[in-house]
Coordinates of C-alpha atoms and ligand atoms in Angstrom, one line a residue:
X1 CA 73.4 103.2 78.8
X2 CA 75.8 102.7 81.7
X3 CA 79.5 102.1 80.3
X4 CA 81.6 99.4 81.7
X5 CA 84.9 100.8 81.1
X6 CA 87.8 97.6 80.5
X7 CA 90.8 99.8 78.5
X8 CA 94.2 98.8 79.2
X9 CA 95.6 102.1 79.7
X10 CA 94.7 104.6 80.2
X11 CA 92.0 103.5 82.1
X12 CA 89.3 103.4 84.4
X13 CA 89.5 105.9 87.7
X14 CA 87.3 106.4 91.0
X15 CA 84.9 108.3 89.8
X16 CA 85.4 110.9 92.7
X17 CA 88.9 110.9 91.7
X18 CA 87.7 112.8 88.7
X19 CA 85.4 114.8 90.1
X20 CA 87.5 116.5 92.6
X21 CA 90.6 116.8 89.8
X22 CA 87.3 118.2 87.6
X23 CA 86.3 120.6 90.4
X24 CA 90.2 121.7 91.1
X25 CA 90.3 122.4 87.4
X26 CA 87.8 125.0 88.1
X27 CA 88.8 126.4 90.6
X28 CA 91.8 125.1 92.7
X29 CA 91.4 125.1 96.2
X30 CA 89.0 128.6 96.5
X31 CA 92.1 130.6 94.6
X32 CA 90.0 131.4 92.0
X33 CA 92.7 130.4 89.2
X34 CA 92.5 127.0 87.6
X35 CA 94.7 123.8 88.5
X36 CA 96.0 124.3 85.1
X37 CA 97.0 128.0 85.1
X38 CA 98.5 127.9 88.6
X39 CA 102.9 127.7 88.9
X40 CA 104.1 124.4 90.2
X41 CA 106.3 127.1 92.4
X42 CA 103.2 128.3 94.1
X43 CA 102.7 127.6 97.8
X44 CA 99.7 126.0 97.2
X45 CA 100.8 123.3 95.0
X46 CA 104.2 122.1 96.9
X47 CA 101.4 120.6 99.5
X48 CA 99.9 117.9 96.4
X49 CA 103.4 117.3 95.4
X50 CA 104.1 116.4 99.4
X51 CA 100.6 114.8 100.1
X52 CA 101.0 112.3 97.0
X53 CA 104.4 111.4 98.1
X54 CA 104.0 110.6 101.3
X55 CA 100.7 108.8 100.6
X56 CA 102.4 106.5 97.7
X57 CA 105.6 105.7 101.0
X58 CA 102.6 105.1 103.3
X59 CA 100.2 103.0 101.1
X60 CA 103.3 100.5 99.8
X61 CA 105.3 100.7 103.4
X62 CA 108.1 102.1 101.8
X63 CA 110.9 101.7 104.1
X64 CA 113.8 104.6 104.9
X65 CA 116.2 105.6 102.2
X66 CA 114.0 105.4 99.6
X67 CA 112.6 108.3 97.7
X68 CA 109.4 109.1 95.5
X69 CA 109.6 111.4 92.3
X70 CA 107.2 112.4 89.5
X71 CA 108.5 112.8 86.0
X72 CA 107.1 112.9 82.5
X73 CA 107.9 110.7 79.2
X74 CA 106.0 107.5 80.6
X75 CA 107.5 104.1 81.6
X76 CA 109.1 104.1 78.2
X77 CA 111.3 106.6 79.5
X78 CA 112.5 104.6 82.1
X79 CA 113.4 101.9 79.9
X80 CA 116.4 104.4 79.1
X81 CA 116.9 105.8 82.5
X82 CA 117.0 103.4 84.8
X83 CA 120.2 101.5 83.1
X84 CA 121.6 105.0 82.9
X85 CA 121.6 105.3 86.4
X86 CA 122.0 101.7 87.6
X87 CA 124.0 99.9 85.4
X88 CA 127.2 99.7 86.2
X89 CA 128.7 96.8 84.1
X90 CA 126.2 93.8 83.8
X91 CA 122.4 93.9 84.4
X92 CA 119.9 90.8 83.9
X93 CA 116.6 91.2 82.3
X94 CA 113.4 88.6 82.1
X95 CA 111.8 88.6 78.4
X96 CA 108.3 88.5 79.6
X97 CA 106.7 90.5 77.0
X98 CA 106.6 93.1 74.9
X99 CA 107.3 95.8 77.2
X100 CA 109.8 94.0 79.1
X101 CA 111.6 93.4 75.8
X102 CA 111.0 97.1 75.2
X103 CA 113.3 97.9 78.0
X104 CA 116.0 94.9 77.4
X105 CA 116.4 96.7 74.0
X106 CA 116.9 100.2 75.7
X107 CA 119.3 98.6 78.6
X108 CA 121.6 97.4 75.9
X109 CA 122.9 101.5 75.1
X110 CA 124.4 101.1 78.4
X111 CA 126.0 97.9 79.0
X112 CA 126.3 93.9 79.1
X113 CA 122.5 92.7 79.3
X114 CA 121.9 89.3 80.1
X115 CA 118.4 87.5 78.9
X116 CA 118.2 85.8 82.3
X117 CA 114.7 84.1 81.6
X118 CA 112.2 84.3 78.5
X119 CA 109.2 82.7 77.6
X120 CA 109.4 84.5 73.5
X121 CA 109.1 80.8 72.2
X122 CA 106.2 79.8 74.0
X123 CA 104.8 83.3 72.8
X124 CA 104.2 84.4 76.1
X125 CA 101.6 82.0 77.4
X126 CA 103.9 81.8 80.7
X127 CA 106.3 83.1 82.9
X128 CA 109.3 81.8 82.9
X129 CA 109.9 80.0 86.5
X130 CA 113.1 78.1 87.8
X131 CA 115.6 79.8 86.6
X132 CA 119.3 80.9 87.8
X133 CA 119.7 84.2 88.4
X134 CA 123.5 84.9 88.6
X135 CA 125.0 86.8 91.4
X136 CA 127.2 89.0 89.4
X137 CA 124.1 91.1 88.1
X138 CA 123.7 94.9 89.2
X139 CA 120.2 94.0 89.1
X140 CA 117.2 92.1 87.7
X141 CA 114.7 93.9 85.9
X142 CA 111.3 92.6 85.8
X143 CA 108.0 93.3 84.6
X144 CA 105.6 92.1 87.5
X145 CA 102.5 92.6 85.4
X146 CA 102.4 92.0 81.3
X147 CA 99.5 94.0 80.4
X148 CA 99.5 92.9 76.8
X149 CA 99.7 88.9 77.1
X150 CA 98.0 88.6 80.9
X151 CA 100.4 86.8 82.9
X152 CA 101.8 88.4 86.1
X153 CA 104.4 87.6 88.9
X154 CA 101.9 88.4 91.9
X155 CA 104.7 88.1 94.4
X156 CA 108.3 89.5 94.7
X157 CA 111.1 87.7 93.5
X158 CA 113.5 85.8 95.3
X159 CA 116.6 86.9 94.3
X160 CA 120.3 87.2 94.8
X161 CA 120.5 90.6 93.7
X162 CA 118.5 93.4 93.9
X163 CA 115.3 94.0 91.8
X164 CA 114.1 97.0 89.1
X165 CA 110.3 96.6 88.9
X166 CA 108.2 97.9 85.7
X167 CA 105.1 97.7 87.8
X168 CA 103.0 100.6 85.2
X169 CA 100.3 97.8 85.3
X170 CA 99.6 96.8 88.8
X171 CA 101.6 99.4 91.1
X172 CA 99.2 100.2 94.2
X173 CA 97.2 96.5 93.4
X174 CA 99.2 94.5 96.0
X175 CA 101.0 94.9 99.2
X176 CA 105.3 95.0 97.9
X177 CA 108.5 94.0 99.5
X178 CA 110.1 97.6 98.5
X179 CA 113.5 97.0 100.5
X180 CA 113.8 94.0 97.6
X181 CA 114.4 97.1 95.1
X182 CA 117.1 99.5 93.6
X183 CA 114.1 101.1 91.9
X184 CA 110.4 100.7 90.8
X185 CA 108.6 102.6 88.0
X186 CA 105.3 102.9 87.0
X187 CA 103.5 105.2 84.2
X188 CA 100.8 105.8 86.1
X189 CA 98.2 105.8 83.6
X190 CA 96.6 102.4 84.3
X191 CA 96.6 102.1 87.8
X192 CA 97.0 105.4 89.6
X193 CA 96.4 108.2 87.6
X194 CA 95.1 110.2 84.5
X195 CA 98.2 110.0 81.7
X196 CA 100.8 112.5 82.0
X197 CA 102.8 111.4 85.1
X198 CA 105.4 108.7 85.6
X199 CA 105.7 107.4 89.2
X200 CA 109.1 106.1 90.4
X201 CA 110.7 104.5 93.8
X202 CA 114.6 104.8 93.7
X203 CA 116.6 103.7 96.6
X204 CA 119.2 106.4 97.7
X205 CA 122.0 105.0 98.0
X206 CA 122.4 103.6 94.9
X207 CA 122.3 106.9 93.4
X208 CA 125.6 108.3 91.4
X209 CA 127.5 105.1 91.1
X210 CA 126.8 104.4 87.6
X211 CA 130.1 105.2 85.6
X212 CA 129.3 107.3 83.0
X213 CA 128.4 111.2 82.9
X214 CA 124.3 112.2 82.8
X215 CA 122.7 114.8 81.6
X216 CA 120.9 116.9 83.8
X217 CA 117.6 115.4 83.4
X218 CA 118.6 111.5 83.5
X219 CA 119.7 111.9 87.2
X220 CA 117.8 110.5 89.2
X221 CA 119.2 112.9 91.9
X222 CA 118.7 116.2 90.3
X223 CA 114.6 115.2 90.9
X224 CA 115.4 113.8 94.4
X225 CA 117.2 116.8 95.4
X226 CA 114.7 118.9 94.1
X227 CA 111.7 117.4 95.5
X228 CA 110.5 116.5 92.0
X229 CA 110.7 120.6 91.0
X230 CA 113.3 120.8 89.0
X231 CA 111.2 121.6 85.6
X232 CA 107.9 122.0 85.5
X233 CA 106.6 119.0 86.5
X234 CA 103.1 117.6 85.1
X235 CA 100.8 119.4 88.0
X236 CA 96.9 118.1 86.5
X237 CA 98.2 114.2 86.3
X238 CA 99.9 114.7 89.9
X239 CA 96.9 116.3 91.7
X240 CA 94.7 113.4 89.9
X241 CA 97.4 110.9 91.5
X242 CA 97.3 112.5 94.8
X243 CA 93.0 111.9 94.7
X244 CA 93.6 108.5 93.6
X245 CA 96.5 107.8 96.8
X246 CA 93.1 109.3 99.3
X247 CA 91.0 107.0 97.6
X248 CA 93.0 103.6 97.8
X249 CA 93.6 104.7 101.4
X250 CA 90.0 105.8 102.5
X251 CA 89.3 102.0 100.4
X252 CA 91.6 99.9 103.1
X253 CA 95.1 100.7 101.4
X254 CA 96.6 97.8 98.9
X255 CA 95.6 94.9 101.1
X256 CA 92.0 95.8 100.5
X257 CA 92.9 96.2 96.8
X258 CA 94.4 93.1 96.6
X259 CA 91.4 91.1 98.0
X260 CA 89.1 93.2 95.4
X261 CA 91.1 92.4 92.6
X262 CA 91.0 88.7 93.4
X263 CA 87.6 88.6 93.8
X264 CA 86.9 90.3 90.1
X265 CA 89.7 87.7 88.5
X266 CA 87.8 84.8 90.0
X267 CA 84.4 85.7 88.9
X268 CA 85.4 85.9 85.7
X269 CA 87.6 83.4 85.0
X270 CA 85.6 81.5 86.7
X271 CA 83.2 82.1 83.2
X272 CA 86.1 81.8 81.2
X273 CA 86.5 78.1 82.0
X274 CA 83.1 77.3 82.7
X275 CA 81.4 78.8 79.4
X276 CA 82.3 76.8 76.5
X277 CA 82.7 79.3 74.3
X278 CA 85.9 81.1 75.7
X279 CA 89.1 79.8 76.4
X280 CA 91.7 81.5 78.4
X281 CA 95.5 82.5 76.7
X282 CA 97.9 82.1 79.6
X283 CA 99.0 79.3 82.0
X284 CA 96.7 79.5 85.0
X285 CA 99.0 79.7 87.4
X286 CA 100.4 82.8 85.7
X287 CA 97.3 84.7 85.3
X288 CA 96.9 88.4 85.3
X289 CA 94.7 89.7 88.1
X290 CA 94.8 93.1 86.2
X291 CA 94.3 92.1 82.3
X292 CA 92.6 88.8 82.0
X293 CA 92.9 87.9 78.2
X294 CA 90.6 85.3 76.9
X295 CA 89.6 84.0 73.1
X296 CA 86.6 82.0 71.3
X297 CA 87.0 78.2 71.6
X298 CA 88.6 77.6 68.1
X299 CA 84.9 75.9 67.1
X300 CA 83.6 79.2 67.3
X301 CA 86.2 81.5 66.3
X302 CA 84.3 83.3 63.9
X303 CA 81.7 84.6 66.4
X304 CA 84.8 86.8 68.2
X305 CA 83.3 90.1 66.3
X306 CA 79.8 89.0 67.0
X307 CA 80.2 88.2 70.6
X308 CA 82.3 91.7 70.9
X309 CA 79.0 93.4 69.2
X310 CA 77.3 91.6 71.3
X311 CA 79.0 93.4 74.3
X312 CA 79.4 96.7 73.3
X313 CA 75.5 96.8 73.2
X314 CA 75.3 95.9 76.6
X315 CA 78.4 98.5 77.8
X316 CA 81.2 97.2 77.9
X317 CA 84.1 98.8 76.5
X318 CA 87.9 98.2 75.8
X319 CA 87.6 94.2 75.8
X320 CA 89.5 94.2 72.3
X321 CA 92.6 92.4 73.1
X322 CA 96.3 93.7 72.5
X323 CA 96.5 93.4 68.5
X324 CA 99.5 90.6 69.2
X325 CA 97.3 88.4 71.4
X326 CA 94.0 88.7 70.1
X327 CA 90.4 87.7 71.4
X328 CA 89.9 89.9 74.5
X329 CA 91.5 92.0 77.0
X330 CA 89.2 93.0 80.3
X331 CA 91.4 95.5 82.5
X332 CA 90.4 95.0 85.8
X333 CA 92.6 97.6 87.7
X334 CA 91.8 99.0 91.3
X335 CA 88.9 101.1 90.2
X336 CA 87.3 98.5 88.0
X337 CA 84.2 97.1 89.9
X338 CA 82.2 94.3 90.7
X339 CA 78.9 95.2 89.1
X340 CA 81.3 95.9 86.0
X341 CA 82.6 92.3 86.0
X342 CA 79.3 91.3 86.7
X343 CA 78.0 93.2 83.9
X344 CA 80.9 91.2 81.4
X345 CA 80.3 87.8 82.6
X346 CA 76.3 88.7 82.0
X347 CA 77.5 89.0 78.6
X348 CA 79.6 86.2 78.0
X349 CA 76.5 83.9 79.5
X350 CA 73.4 85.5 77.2
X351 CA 75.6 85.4 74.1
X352 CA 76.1 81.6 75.0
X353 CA 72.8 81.2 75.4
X354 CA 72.2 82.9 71.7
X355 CA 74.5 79.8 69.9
Ligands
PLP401 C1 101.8 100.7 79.5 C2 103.0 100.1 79.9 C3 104.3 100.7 79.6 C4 104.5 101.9 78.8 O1 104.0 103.0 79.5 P1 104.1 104.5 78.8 O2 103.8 105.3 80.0 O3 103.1 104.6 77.7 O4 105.5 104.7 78.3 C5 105.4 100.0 80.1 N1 105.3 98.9 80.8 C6 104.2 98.3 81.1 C7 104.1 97.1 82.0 C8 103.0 98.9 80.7 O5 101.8 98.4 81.0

């Protein structure tokens, strides 16, 4: 049976994007040694490292003065590393979630944090909008997408200082307003590449202000200046990046993956509202385009492991939602496709048509 793959992370890929990592595996580039048993040091691979870089600058229109590195220990490094580097005495933070609280928590081992905006007390169901953001802020971190609880800010911030983006969950989904941020981060496990490989945008300038001493490995700048070399970095997850960057290019570029993933959120919230079994969890105007969490109407909240059942005969898989929401989770990023939204709201209609 065909599988309609929904996980949250890490998730669904082009299926040529595995292939050709698959085929490299094997034999990488007509060497005769395996992508995994080759040294990042060797000619060959500096070109993947160069090629994904300059494809992630192109596809987001990354202007001058910025630069791209790769690094491991996910976006939850990041949490850590980013205040390390660009904190200087005060940084603001938006409580949007659980990972956005995640890295408030971290931010604090460096300095004043302010809880700009939350939405804890409403458990989430928004975003927080209208609020101050004051001007004596080194930055504003936010979480554009909250993968657990489905709300997302789809467009950049207006703000009076400059932004820190944890976009893990919809980097590459959307055109962005780069010049708008000191730095954005992304594990790239849900939207860009197989898990292994963290993705992050740092503005140069910023660099070596903050005043405290780093290790070696925080800097930022020790990976700039060495083009992302300076340990080994994670070659498998960055040659499956650098197949995803030729796909979303060869696809129309993040334009054409913005009108995609707009087009899978309406057809199936569309059956959200319209099926009276489900109910949606978030504020409409805040909805996820990427994870679109929905529950059972509370008349027929029993039938939530039926109806999941239900679906898992027919494909679909990964619709369980975050253990702190409940219901269900469908993880629409770039590669998800219409057929496999299709296939869901298919689903959700012959299981109505069962009650
Ligand atoms: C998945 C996720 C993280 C955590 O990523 P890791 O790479 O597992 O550390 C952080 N932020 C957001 C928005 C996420 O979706």
């Amino acid at each position: 049976m065909k599988k309609y793959n929904f996980n949250a992370g890490p998730s669904m890929l082009p299926r040529e994007v595995i292939e050709n990592t698959a085929k490299q595996i094997l034999d990488f580039n007509g060497t005769g040694l395996s992508l995994m048993e080759i040294s990042h040091r060797a000619k060959y691979f500096q070109p993947v490292v160069d090629e994904a870089e300059a494809l992630i600058k192109e596809l987001l229109d990354i202007p001058q003065g910025y630069s791209v590195i790769f690094l491991g220990g996910g976006a939850s490094l990041q949490f850590m590393q980013i205040p390390a580097n660009f904190l200087l005495k005060k940084a603001g933070y938006l409580n949007t979630g659980t990972w956005a609280k995640k890295a408030m928590k971290e931010a604090k081992h460096f300095g004043e944090v302010v809880e700009v905006a939350s939405s804890a007390e409403d458990g989430y169901m928004h975003l927080p909008h209208n609020f101050d953001i004051p001007a004596d802020l080194d930055y504003l971190h936010v979480c554009t997408n909250n993968t657990i609880y489905g709300t997302e800010y789809r467009k950049d911030l207006d703000s009076p200082v400059p932004l820190i983006g944890d976009m893990s969950s919809d980097i590459m989904s959307r055109p962005v307003d780069v010049s708008k941020y000191t730095a954005i981060y992304a594990g790239a496990q849900k939207n860009m590449a197989m898990a292994g490989v963290t993705v992050i945008i740092v503005k140069d300038e910023l660099l070596g202000q903050a005043p405290r001493e780093l290790p070696t490995m925080l800097d930022y700048r020790t990976h700039v200046e060495k083009g992302s070399m300076f340990n080994t970095p994670p070659v498998v997850p960055i040659y499956s990046l650098l197949e995803t960057m030729r796909w979303v290019k060869a696809q129309g570029g993040v334009k054409e993956m913005d009108r995609r993933a707009q087009e899978r959120a309406k057809i199936l919230y569309d059956e959200i509202d319209r099926n009276k079994l489900f109910r949606g969890t978030v504020a409409a105007e805040d909805r996820s385009v990427m994870n679109l969490c929905f529950v059972m109407n509370d008349e027929y909240k029993e039938l939530e492991s039926k109806f999941f059942d239900f679906a898992t005969e027919r494909g679909m898989v990964g619709i369980k939602g975050h253990r702190s929401v409940g219901g269900f989770r469908a993880s629409c990023y770039n590669a998800q496709t219409i057929e496999g939204v299709n296939a869901l709201v298919k689903a959700m209609k012959d299981f109505e048509k069962t009650i």
